[in-house]
């Protein structure tokens, strides 16, 4: 379907009109903060491994030390970066318009929260959180875990794993239900920085559209959700979100970058 090129100014008007905005963000949201996306080749030593295999229970059980070290590497990376102008624009808008904007994120880096967003719906968990691999017993206390790669319970040997949702694992039911409701209740959904390849998260864009929301994709390159969108803005999160969300933004229609 040939889409009329809706420019920044049009979408900015949609933002002003919308009473409820849902944002679905993916790894591209954090790219300008310096966090490598899943799509980008993993850096250095890690480039030899498929992140999808590593981000799975099977991958962790097969090579617990390697997978734990991969997460430790990513945790160290996230600790050295800052939220970017896109994260900040979302947090500022939500503070200025309480209850009007909900952030639903696939990201596990915590940058939306560090930028000041509250009530962030983290579909895929938290990179910095730990949990037990097997159902914890009375002896399994995270604060007492024996250090190691990975740490483990000194009594029963249960392994500590990162508190993220791995491929093949269900999303937290309460969080996904809240995300579904935010998508279905939205007048506008901004889909920012996601290839739209991972489900059920990516399905929230179609859900929003089917429930009557306008859907806008913000991505420098084509994504699998472009055909769900009413508008596609070819640009980056840190460039476009401030122009869409900050007061007095949204200059007259011009070709977005
Ligand atoms: C599930 C946490 C029910 C971990 C992540 C077989 C068995 C089981 C399930 C499946 C199966 N086959 C398929 C599935 C479903 C599977 C799935 O969708 N697979 C895909 C790959 C086909 N989904 C699941 O497994 C989910 N659970 O289905 O449960 C179930 C249960 C059991 C059995 C059956 C069903 C769980 C999925 C969650 C996985 N965990 N993260 C970790 O991080 O280590 S997902 C992980 O990858 C990220 O969190 C992220 O969500 C995803 C990568 O996607 P994107 O965010 O889109 O990032 P990507 O790098 O791909 O793209 C970046 C985009 O940004 C690009 O478009 C780029 O152009 C753009 N960009 C770049 N720079 C910028 C930018 N945009 C804006 N500005 C910029 N500056």
JSON list of C-alpha atoms in Angstrom, two decimals, residues 3 11 18-19 32 38 57 85 88 105 120 149 159-160 169 207 231 253:
[
{"chain": "A", "resi": 3, "resn": "UNK", "atom": "CA", "xyz": [1.78, 5.43, 2.04]},
{"chain": "A", "resi": 11, "resn": "UNK", "atom": "CA", "xyz": [2.95, 13.44, 13.19]},
{"chain": "A", "resi": 18, "resn": "UNK", "atom": "CA", "xyz": [-3.60, 12.25, 21.14]},
{"chain": "A", "resi": 19, "resn": "UNK", "atom": "CA", "xyz": [-5.02, 11.85, 24.64]},
{"chain": "A", "resi": 32, "resn": "UNK", "atom": "CA", "xyz": [22.65, 6.56, 20.27]},
{"chain": "A", "resi": 38, "resn": "UNK", "atom": "CA", "xyz": [20.81, -7.14, 18.63]},
{"chain": "A", "resi": 57, "resn": "UNK", "atom": "CA", "xyz": [17.81, -21.16, 28.71]},
{"chain": "A", "resi": 85, "resn": "UNK", "atom": "CA", "xyz": [17.89, 12.76, 23.96]},
{"chain": "A", "resi": 88, "resn": "UNK", "atom": "CA", "xyz": [14.88, 12.22, 27.90]},
{"chain": "A", "resi": 105, "resn": "UNK", "atom": "CA", "xyz": [9.99, -1.42, 26.04]},
{"chain": "A", "resi": 120, "resn": "UNK", "atom": "CA", "xyz": [7.88, 1.59, 32.18]},
{"chain": "A", "resi": 149, "resn": "UNK", "atom": "CA", "xyz": [30.66, -17.02, 36.63]},
{"chain": "A", "resi": 159, "resn": "UNK", "atom": "CA", "xyz": [22.87, -21.25, 39.37]},
{"chain": "A", "resi": 160, "resn": "UNK", "atom": "CA", "xyz": [22.15, -17.54, 39.29]},
{"chain": "A", "resi": 169, "resn": "UNK", "atom": "CA", "xyz": [10.28, -18.02, 27.71]},
{"chain": "A", "resi": 207, "resn": "UNK", "atom": "CA", "xyz": [-3.05, -4.60, 18.11]},
{"chain": "A", "resi": 231, "resn": "UNK", "atom": "CA", "xyz": [3.31, 7.09, 9.09]},
{"chain": "A", "resi": 253, "resn": "UNK", "atom": "CA", "xyz": [6.56, 19.51, 6.87]}
]
